[in-house]
Amino acid sequence: MNKYVSTRNKNISVSASAAVLSGQASDGGLFVPEDIENLKLDYHEVISSGDFKEMAKVIWNHFFDDYGRDVIAELVERSYTGKFSSDKLTPLVKVGDDYVLELYHGPTSAFKDVALSALPNLLTKARDMNEVTDTILILTATSGDTGSAAMAGFSGVPGTGIVVFYPEGGTSETQRLQMVTDAGSNTAACAIRGNFDDAQNGVKKIFREIDHPSEGVSLSSANSINIGRLVPQIVYYYSAYKQLLDMGEIADGDKVDFVVPTGNFGDIMAGYFAYRMGLPIRQLICASNKNDVLTEFLNSGHYNRKREFFKTTSPSMDILISSNLERLLYYVCGEENTAKYMKQLEAQGEYTISSSELAEIKGIFTGLCASDDEGRAAIRKTFEEEHYLMDTHTSIAWSCLGKYKKKDGVPKVVLSTASPYKFCSSVLEALGLELTGSDKTDMEACYEYTKAPIPKGLAGIWERPVLHSDVIDPSDMKQYVIDKSAQK
Ligand SMILES: *Cc1c(COP(=O)(O)O)cnc(C)c1O
């Protein structure tokens, strides 16, 4: 059996299902498989197993070994059958000399769907396996993307419910409608009179103050530090490799580079697991926007959150504390140093790893960043030259690819994390077109100009009935959760 330990203390050790169930370790660390060497796996075993879902079964089994093979097979089917609009789930597209792995064909048109389709099923099973009888009520604060993907993921999953708080006026109209039209019987979205931090602080306060908002209900979170969100993301690195082989673009064993638009370091950390498991990866290029805390860290070993926070046109990467980086630190620096660095980050807002630790990280990671302007130029250029339309997050990665690029013959795969229609107004501007005044007409204008198909889940939101119209003050969030939990 795999042991999952806290990144800060190996004595805190639980089974895979218990790690999924608790989300975070009791000392504030994140759960990781204790020994990464134990996770080595002949990649042929994964890619020869079949399609995305079959590969998912192999990988989930490998990490979540206390669930059992039959259970995992059932959970994978439940997570992905009929939910994605591409039969490959994460199709690979050739763009110029490079490749784009499209991770956004799930229910809410963003890459978080890959993980948030999976987590609820892993969680509800973990609840049964660990003899928990309480209903699990998920609380999330969102500035947009996570909220709708989490609602879509938890919708209708037995033994769970979800309440999402978002800042009133702080999301795009598209993002708001994706949440407030969600038809799940166990989902709720509520606007907060305040900004994202108010929503986030409100949720944190509730977690501090109450465990059981009502009889038979326990609180939990769906954020990206849960190992049950990370592992499902490993699968698409294998899927990309398999598709390159199937397309005849690489020979078996050839190494590949991945360029990953990064915020909380979850997406790219999944790539690190794939690398350590044995998938032929040469470099993982960590692409950041103007919030370049990771670029500095990967180049200097100095992590410094004491810097200005920028709002960019790739908002899901606007992050100063990349939580999942702690998992990399555990494997490179060990638990003691990880605990030390995290303490320094909390107390002083910065830490510096040793030069040997940095050298090891640089062996696989490259840190690059790009500005909004560079991203805009990338959107326009790839559309005009290759007739390929990408969103603002993908365009940051594409720009970083341009900076990284050496003509070295190693195939380069850019991970695309959102449909261009999800951030349509910014995309329209990048193309040099006039904004039309509303998200709906912007989408139509974007379609008219590019003929890129509008995802089904986004095309219909304007007509769907609004089912969640609550707006409250931050001070009323706790009572709101108590009331909602009593209805479960
Ligand atoms: C969440 C998100 C990211 C960043 O992914 P991390 O795992 O947090 O690094 C990038 N792009 C989009 C569109 C996202 O929603």
Coordinates of C-alpha atoms and ligand atoms in Angstrom, one line a residue:
M1 CA 0.0 0.0 0.0
N2 CA 1.2 3.6 -0.7
K3 CA 1.7 5.6 2.4
Y4 CA 0.7 9.3 2.1
V5 CA 2.6 11.6 4.4
S6 CA 2.6 15.3 5.3
T7 CA 5.2 17.2 3.3
R8 CA 6.3 18.7 6.6
N9 CA 6.3 15.5 8.8
K10 CA 6.6 11.9 7.7
N11 CA 5.1 10.7 11.0
I12 CA 1.7 12.0 9.8
S13 CA 0.9 9.1 7.6
V14 CA -2.4 7.9 6.2
S15 CA -3.8 5.7 3.4
A16 CA -4.7 7.1 0.0
S17 CA -8.4 7.3 0.7
A18 CA -7.8 9.0 4.0
A19 CA -5.6 11.6 2.3
V20 CA -8.3 12.3 -0.2
L21 CA -10.9 12.6 2.5
S22 CA -9.0 15.0 4.7
G23 CA -7.5 17.2 1.9
Q24 CA -4.8 18.7 4.0
A25 CA -2.6 17.2 6.7
S26 CA -3.2 18.3 10.3
D27 CA 0.1 20.1 10.5
G28 CA -0.7 22.3 7.5
G29 CA 1.4 20.2 5.1
L30 CA 0.1 18.6 2.0
F31 CA -0.3 14.8 1.5
V32 CA 2.2 13.2 -0.9
P33 CA 3.1 9.6 -1.6
E34 CA 6.0 9.0 0.8
D35 CA 8.5 7.5 -1.6
I36 CA 8.4 8.7 -5.2
E37 CA 10.8 5.9 -6.2
N38 CA 8.0 3.4 -5.5
L39 CA 5.9 5.1 -8.1
K40 CA 8.1 4.1 -11.1
L41 CA 6.1 2.4 -13.7
D42 CA 6.9 1.4 -17.3
Y43 CA 5.0 4.0 -19.3
H44 CA 4.2 1.4 -21.9
E45 CA 1.9 -0.2 -19.4
V46 CA 0.0 3.0 -19.2
I47 CA -0.2 4.0 -22.9
S48 CA -0.9 0.5 -24.2
S49 CA -3.8 0.2 -21.8
G50 CA -6.2 2.0 -24.2
D51 CA -7.9 5.3 -24.3
F52 CA -7.9 8.2 -21.8
K53 CA -10.2 6.4 -19.4
E54 CA -8.2 3.1 -19.5
M55 CA -5.0 5.1 -18.8
A56 CA -6.7 6.9 -16.0
K57 CA -7.6 3.5 -14.5
V58 CA -4.0 2.4 -14.5
I59 CA -2.7 5.6 -13.0
W60 CA -5.5 6.0 -10.4
N61 CA -4.9 2.4 -9.3
H62 CA -1.2 3.1 -9.0
F63 CA -1.7 6.0 -6.6
F64 CA -5.0 5.1 -4.9
D65 CA -4.2 1.5 -4.2
D66 CA -6.5 1.0 -1.3
Y67 CA -9.6 1.6 -3.4
G68 CA -9.3 -1.6 -5.4
R69 CA -9.2 -2.2 -9.1
D70 CA -13.0 -2.7 -9.7
V71 CA -13.9 0.3 -7.6
I72 CA -11.4 2.5 -9.5
A73 CA -12.7 1.3 -12.8
E74 CA -16.2 2.3 -11.8
L75 CA -15.1 5.7 -10.4
V76 CA -13.2 6.5 -13.7
E77 CA -16.3 5.6 -15.8
R78 CA -18.5 7.7 -13.6
S79 CA -16.1 10.7 -13.7
Y80 CA -15.6 10.9 -17.4
T81 CA -18.3 9.0 -19.3
G82 CA -20.4 11.4 -21.4
K83 CA -18.9 14.5 -19.7
F84 CA -16.4 15.7 -22.2
S85 CA -17.1 16.9 -25.7
S86 CA -14.0 15.2 -27.2
D87 CA -13.8 11.4 -27.4
K88 CA -10.1 11.7 -26.6
L89 CA -11.1 14.0 -23.6
T90 CA -7.8 15.9 -23.9
P91 CA -7.0 16.0 -27.7
L92 CA -3.6 17.0 -29.0
V93 CA -3.5 19.5 -31.9
K94 CA -0.5 20.3 -34.1
V95 CA -0.1 24.1 -34.4
G96 CA 2.9 25.1 -36.6
D97 CA 5.8 23.0 -35.5
D98 CA 4.5 22.6 -32.0
Y99 CA 1.5 21.0 -30.3
V100 CA -1.3 22.1 -28.1
L101 CA -2.9 19.7 -25.6
E102 CA -6.5 21.0 -25.2
L103 CA -7.6 20.4 -21.6
Y104 CA -10.8 22.3 -21.8
H105 CA -13.4 20.0 -23.4
G106 CA -15.1 19.3 -20.0
P107 CA -18.5 20.6 -18.7
T108 CA -17.3 24.2 -17.9
S109 CA -14.7 24.6 -20.7
A110 CA -11.7 24.9 -18.4
F111 CA -8.9 22.5 -17.5
K112 CA -10.1 22.2 -13.8
D113 CA -12.9 20.0 -15.1
V114 CA -10.4 17.1 -15.6
A115 CA -9.7 17.0 -11.8
L116 CA -13.0 18.2 -10.5
S117 CA -14.9 15.6 -12.5
A118 CA -12.8 13.0 -10.6
L119 CA -12.4 14.4 -7.1
P120 CA -16.1 14.1 -6.0
N121 CA -16.2 10.5 -6.9
L122 CA -12.9 9.7 -5.2
L123 CA -14.2 11.6 -2.1
T124 CA -17.5 10.0 -1.7
K125 CA -15.9 6.6 -2.0
A126 CA -13.3 7.5 0.5
R127 CA -16.1 8.6 2.8
D128 CA -17.6 5.1 2.7
M129 CA -14.2 3.3 3.0
N130 CA -13.4 5.3 6.1
E131 CA -16.8 4.7 7.6
V132 CA -17.8 8.3 7.7
T133 CA -21.6 8.7 7.6
D134 CA -21.8 12.5 7.6
T135 CA -22.8 14.3 4.4
I136 CA -19.7 16.2 3.1
L137 CA -20.5 19.8 2.4
I138 CA -17.9 21.4 0.2
L139 CA -17.2 25.1 0.7
T140 CA -15.3 27.1 -1.9
A141 CA -14.6 30.7 -2.6
T142 CA -14.0 31.5 -6.2
S143 CA -13.1 34.3 -8.5
G144 CA -14.5 32.4 -11.4
D145 CA -13.2 29.2 -12.8
T146 CA -13.0 26.9 -9.8
G147 CA -16.6 27.6 -8.7
S148 CA -18.4 26.4 -11.8
A149 CA -16.1 23.4 -12.3
A150 CA -16.6 22.3 -8.7
M151 CA -20.4 22.7 -8.9
A152 CA -20.4 20.7 -12.1
G153 CA -18.2 18.0 -10.5
F154 CA -20.2 17.6 -7.3
S155 CA -23.6 18.0 -8.9
G156 CA -25.6 14.9 -8.0
V157 CA -22.8 13.0 -6.3
P158 CA -24.4 11.1 -3.4
G159 CA -23.3 12.0 0.2
T160 CA -22.0 15.4 -0.9
G161 CA -23.1 19.0 -1.3
I162 CA -21.4 22.2 -2.3
V163 CA -21.7 25.9 -1.6
V164 CA -19.7 28.3 -3.7
F165 CA -19.2 32.0 -2.7
Y166 CA -18.2 34.5 -5.3
P167 CA -17.7 38.3 -5.2
E168 CA -20.7 40.1 -6.6
G169 CA -19.5 41.8 -9.8
G170 CA -16.1 40.2 -9.4
T171 CA -16.5 37.5 -12.0
S172 CA -17.2 37.7 -15.7
E173 CA -20.8 37.5 -16.8
T174 CA -20.0 34.1 -18.4
Q175 CA -18.5 32.8 -15.2
R176 CA -21.4 34.1 -13.1
L177 CA -24.0 32.5 -15.3
Q178 CA -22.1 29.2 -15.3
M179 CA -22.5 29.1 -11.6
V180 CA -26.0 30.5 -11.1
T181 CA -27.6 28.3 -13.7
D182 CA -26.2 25.1 -12.4
A183 CA -29.1 22.7 -11.9
G184 CA -27.6 20.3 -9.4
S185 CA -29.9 19.4 -6.5
N186 CA -27.0 19.5 -4.1
T187 CA -25.3 22.7 -5.3
A188 CA -25.6 26.3 -4.3
A189 CA -23.9 29.5 -5.5
C190 CA -24.1 32.7 -3.4
A191 CA -22.8 36.2 -4.2
I192 CA -20.9 38.2 -1.5
R193 CA -21.1 41.9 -1.2
G194 CA -17.3 42.3 -1.3
N195 CA -14.3 41.2 -3.3
F196 CA -12.6 37.8 -3.7
D197 CA -10.5 38.1 -0.5
D198 CA -13.7 38.8 1.5
A199 CA -15.2 35.6 0.1
Q200 CA -12.0 33.7 0.7
N201 CA -11.5 35.0 4.3
G202 CA -15.2 34.3 5.0
V203 CA -14.7 30.6 4.0
K204 CA -11.5 30.3 6.0
K205 CA -13.2 31.7 9.1
I206 CA -16.1 29.2 8.8
F207 CA -13.5 26.4 8.6
R208 CA -11.9 27.7 11.7
E209 CA -15.1 28.1 13.7
I210 CA -17.2 25.1 12.8
D211 CA -16.7 21.5 11.7
H212 CA -20.3 20.4 11.7
P213 CA -22.6 23.2 10.6
S214 CA -25.5 20.9 11.5
E215 CA -26.1 17.3 12.7
G216 CA -24.7 14.8 10.3
V217 CA -22.9 17.3 8.1
S218 CA -19.1 17.8 7.9
L219 CA -17.3 20.5 6.0
S220 CA -14.6 20.0 3.5
S221 CA -12.9 21.9 0.6
A222 CA -12.2 21.1 -3.0
N223 CA -9.1 23.2 -3.5
S224 CA -6.2 22.1 -5.6
I225 CA -4.1 20.9 -2.7
N226 CA -6.2 17.7 -2.4
I227 CA -4.2 14.8 -3.8
G228 CA -7.5 13.6 -5.3
R229 CA -7.3 16.6 -7.7
L230 CA -3.7 16.2 -8.6
V231 CA -3.4 12.6 -9.6
P232 CA -6.2 12.7 -12.2
Q233 CA -4.1 15.4 -14.0
I234 CA -1.2 13.0 -14.4
V235 CA -3.2 11.1 -17.0
Y236 CA -3.1 13.8 -19.7
Y237 CA 0.7 13.9 -19.9
Y238 CA 0.5 10.2 -20.9
S239 CA -2.4 10.9 -23.2
A240 CA -0.3 13.6 -24.9
Y241 CA 2.6 11.2 -25.3
K242 CA 0.4 8.5 -26.7
Q243 CA -1.2 10.9 -29.2
L244 CA 2.2 12.0 -30.4
L245 CA 3.1 8.4 -31.0
D246 CA -0.2 7.6 -32.7
M247 CA 0.3 10.7 -35.0
G248 CA 3.7 9.5 -35.9
E249 CA 5.3 12.7 -34.6
I250 CA 7.7 10.9 -32.3
A251 CA 9.3 7.5 -32.0
D252 CA 8.8 5.4 -28.8
G253 CA 11.2 6.6 -26.1
D254 CA 11.7 10.1 -27.6
K255 CA 11.7 12.9 -25.0
V256 CA 9.2 15.7 -25.0
D257 CA 9.0 19.2 -23.5
F258 CA 5.8 20.5 -21.9
V259 CA 5.0 24.1 -21.4
V260 CA 2.4 24.7 -18.6
P261 CA 0.5 27.9 -17.8
T262 CA 0.9 27.9 -14.1
G263 CA -0.9 29.4 -11.0
N264 CA -1.1 27.1 -8.1
F265 CA 1.5 24.7 -9.5
G266 CA -1.0 21.8 -9.6
D267 CA -1.0 21.3 -13.3
I268 CA 2.7 21.2 -13.7
M269 CA 3.2 19.2 -10.5
A270 CA 1.2 16.4 -12.2
G271 CA 3.8 16.6 -15.0
Y272 CA 6.6 16.2 -12.4
F273 CA 4.9 13.0 -11.1
A274 CA 4.7 11.7 -14.7
Y275 CA 8.4 12.5 -15.2
R276 CA 9.4 10.7 -12.0
M277 CA 7.2 7.8 -12.8
G278 CA 9.2 7.4 -16.0
L279 CA 7.4 9.1 -18.9
P280 CA 10.1 10.4 -21.3
I281 CA 10.0 14.2 -20.5
R282 CA 13.0 16.4 -21.0
Q283 CA 11.8 19.7 -19.5
L284 CA 8.8 21.1 -17.8
I285 CA 8.5 24.8 -18.7
C286 CA 6.7 26.7 -16.0
A287 CA 4.9 29.6 -17.7
S288 CA 3.8 32.6 -15.5
N289 CA 2.2 35.9 -16.3
K290 CA 3.3 39.2 -14.8
N291 CA 2.9 37.6 -11.3
D292 CA 6.3 36.0 -11.8
V293 CA 7.1 34.7 -8.4
L294 CA 7.7 31.2 -9.8
T295 CA 9.9 32.5 -12.6
E296 CA 12.2 34.1 -10.0
F297 CA 12.1 31.0 -7.8
L298 CA 13.0 28.6 -10.6
N299 CA 15.9 30.8 -11.7
S300 CA 17.3 31.9 -8.4
G301 CA 16.0 29.6 -5.7
H302 CA 14.5 32.6 -3.9
Y303 CA 10.8 32.5 -3.3
N304 CA 9.5 36.0 -2.4
R305 CA 5.8 36.7 -2.1
K306 CA 6.4 40.2 -0.9
R307 CA 5.8 41.9 -4.2
E308 CA 3.1 43.7 -6.0
F309 CA 0.0 41.7 -7.0
F310 CA -1.0 42.3 -10.6
K311 CA -4.5 41.7 -12.1
T312 CA -3.9 40.3 -15.6
T313 CA -6.0 39.0 -18.5
S314 CA -5.0 35.5 -17.3
P315 CA -6.7 35.7 -13.9
S316 CA -6.5 32.1 -13.0
M317 CA -2.7 32.5 -12.9
D318 CA -2.8 35.6 -10.7
I319 CA -1.3 33.9 -7.6
L320 CA 1.5 34.9 -5.2
I321 CA 1.5 31.7 -3.1
S322 CA 1.6 28.6 -5.3
S323 CA 0.5 25.9 -2.8
N324 CA 1.5 22.8 -4.7
L325 CA 5.1 23.9 -5.0
E326 CA 5.4 22.5 -1.5
R327 CA 5.0 19.0 -2.9
L328 CA 8.0 19.5 -5.2
L329 CA 10.0 20.9 -2.2
Y330 CA 9.2 17.7 -0.3
Y331 CA 10.7 15.5 -3.0
V332 CA 13.8 17.7 -3.6
C333 CA 14.6 19.1 -0.2
G334 CA 13.0 16.6 2.2
E335 CA 10.5 17.1 4.9
E336 CA 12.6 19.0 7.4
N337 CA 13.7 21.7 4.9
T338 CA 10.2 21.9 3.5
A339 CA 8.8 22.5 7.0
K340 CA 11.5 25.1 7.5
Y341 CA 10.9 26.9 4.2
M342 CA 7.1 26.9 4.7
K343 CA 7.6 28.4 8.2
Q344 CA 9.8 31.1 6.7
L345 CA 7.2 31.8 4.0
E346 CA 4.5 32.3 6.6
A347 CA 6.6 34.4 9.0
Q348 CA 8.8 36.4 6.6
G349 CA 7.1 36.0 3.3
E350 CA 10.2 34.5 1.6
Y351 CA 12.7 31.7 1.7
T352 CA 15.7 30.5 -0.3
I353 CA 16.5 26.9 -1.1
S354 CA 20.1 25.7 -1.2
S355 CA 22.1 25.7 -4.4
S356 CA 22.2 21.9 -4.7
E357 CA 18.4 21.9 -4.3
L358 CA 18.1 24.5 -7.0
A359 CA 20.4 22.6 -9.3
E360 CA 18.2 19.5 -9.0
I361 CA 15.0 21.5 -9.7
K362 CA 16.7 23.1 -12.7
G363 CA 17.4 19.7 -14.1
I364 CA 13.8 19.4 -15.0
F365 CA 12.1 22.8 -14.6
T366 CA 12.5 26.0 -16.6
G367 CA 10.8 29.1 -15.3
L368 CA 9.7 31.8 -17.8
C369 CA 7.1 34.5 -17.8
A370 CA 5.2 36.7 -20.3
S371 CA 3.2 39.9 -20.1
D372 CA -0.4 40.6 -21.2
D373 CA 0.9 42.3 -24.2
E374 CA 3.0 39.4 -25.2
G375 CA 0.0 37.1 -24.7
R376 CA -2.2 39.3 -26.8
A377 CA 0.4 39.3 -29.6
A378 CA 0.6 35.5 -29.4
I379 CA -3.2 35.1 -29.7
R380 CA -3.3 37.3 -32.8
K381 CA -0.2 35.8 -34.5
T382 CA -1.2 32.2 -34.0
F383 CA -4.7 33.0 -35.3
E384 CA -3.5 34.9 -38.3
E385 CA -0.7 32.5 -39.2
E386 CA -2.0 29.2 -38.1
H387 CA -5.7 29.8 -37.8
Y388 CA -5.6 28.5 -34.3
L389 CA -7.5 30.4 -31.6
M390 CA -6.2 30.2 -28.0
D391 CA -7.3 31.7 -24.7
T392 CA -5.3 34.2 -22.6
H393 CA -3.8 31.6 -20.2
T394 CA -2.7 29.4 -23.1
S395 CA -1.2 32.4 -24.8
I396 CA 1.1 33.1 -21.9
A397 CA 2.4 29.6 -22.2
W398 CA 2.7 30.0 -26.0
S399 CA 4.7 33.2 -25.5
C400 CA 7.0 31.4 -23.1
L401 CA 7.5 28.7 -25.6
G402 CA 8.7 31.3 -28.0
K403 CA 11.3 32.5 -25.5
Y404 CA 12.4 29.0 -24.6
K405 CA 12.6 27.7 -28.1
K406 CA 15.7 26.2 -29.4
K407 CA 15.7 24.4 -32.7
D408 CA 16.7 21.2 -31.0
G409 CA 14.2 18.8 -32.5
V410 CA 12.5 18.0 -29.1
P411 CA 8.7 18.2 -29.6
K412 CA 7.1 20.8 -27.5
V413 CA 3.6 20.5 -26.1
V414 CA 1.7 23.6 -24.7
L415 CA -1.0 22.8 -22.3
S416 CA -4.2 24.7 -23.1
T417 CA -6.2 25.4 -20.0
A418 CA -9.3 27.2 -21.1
S419 CA -11.5 27.6 -24.2
P420 CA -11.0 31.0 -25.8
Y421 CA -14.7 31.6 -25.3
K422 CA -14.3 31.5 -21.6
F423 CA -12.2 34.7 -21.7
C424 CA -13.8 35.9 -24.8
S425 CA -13.6 39.7 -24.3
S426 CA -9.8 39.6 -23.8
V427 CA -9.4 37.3 -26.8
L428 CA -11.5 39.6 -29.0
E429 CA -9.3 42.6 -28.0
A430 CA -6.2 40.6 -28.7
L431 CA -7.5 39.9 -32.2
G432 CA -7.9 43.7 -32.7
L433 CA -11.7 43.7 -32.7
E434 CA -14.0 46.1 -31.0
L435 CA -15.7 44.9 -27.8
T436 CA -19.5 44.7 -28.2
G437 CA -20.6 45.6 -24.7
S438 CA -21.7 42.1 -23.4
D439 CA -20.1 38.7 -23.1
K440 CA -22.9 37.2 -25.2
T441 CA -22.4 39.4 -28.2
D442 CA -18.6 39.3 -27.8
M443 CA -18.9 35.5 -28.1
E444 CA -21.0 35.9 -31.3
A445 CA -18.6 38.4 -32.7
C446 CA -15.7 36.1 -31.9
Y447 CA -17.4 33.2 -33.6
E448 CA -18.3 35.4 -36.7
Y449 CA -14.6 36.4 -37.1
T450 CA -12.9 33.1 -36.3
K451 CA -15.5 30.4 -36.9
A452 CA -14.0 28.5 -33.9
P453 CA -16.9 26.5 -32.5
I454 CA -18.5 27.8 -29.3
P455 CA -18.5 25.0 -26.6
K456 CA -22.0 23.7 -26.0
G457 CA -21.8 24.4 -22.3
L458 CA -21.1 28.1 -23.0
A459 CA -23.4 28.6 -25.9
G460 CA -26.5 27.8 -23.9
I461 CA -26.0 29.7 -20.7
W462 CA -27.8 32.9 -21.7
E463 CA -31.1 31.0 -22.0
R464 CA -30.9 28.8 -18.9
P465 CA -32.9 29.8 -15.8
V466 CA -31.1 31.5 -12.9
L467 CA -31.4 29.1 -10.0
H468 CA -29.1 30.7 -7.5
S469 CA -29.8 34.4 -6.8
D470 CA -28.7 34.8 -3.2
V471 CA -26.6 37.9 -2.4
I472 CA -25.3 38.3 1.2
D473 CA -22.9 40.3 3.3
P474 CA -19.6 38.5 4.3
S475 CA -20.7 38.6 7.9
D476 CA -23.7 36.4 7.1
M477 CA -21.7 33.6 5.4
K478 CA -21.5 31.4 8.4
Q479 CA -25.3 31.5 9.0
Y480 CA -25.8 30.9 5.3
V481 CA -23.8 27.7 5.5
I482 CA -25.6 26.6 8.6
D483 CA -29.0 27.1 7.0
K484 CA -27.9 25.3 3.8
S485 CA -26.5 22.4 5.7
A486 CA -29.7 21.9 7.5
Q487 CA -31.5 21.4 4.2
K488 CA -29.2 18.6 3.2
Ligands
LIG1 C1 -6.4 27.0 -12.6 C2 -6.0 27.5 -13.9 C3 -4.6 27.6 -14.3 C4 -3.5 27.3 -13.3 O1 -3.4 25.9 -13.0 P1 -2.6 25.5 -11.6 O2 -2.8 24.1 -11.5 O3 -3.2 26.3 -10.5 O4 -1.1 25.9 -11.8 C5 -4.3 28.0 -15.6 N1 -5.3 28.3 -16.5 C6 -6.6 28.2 -16.2 C7 -7.6 28.6 -17.2 C8 -7.0 27.8 -14.9 O5 -8.3 27.7 -14.6

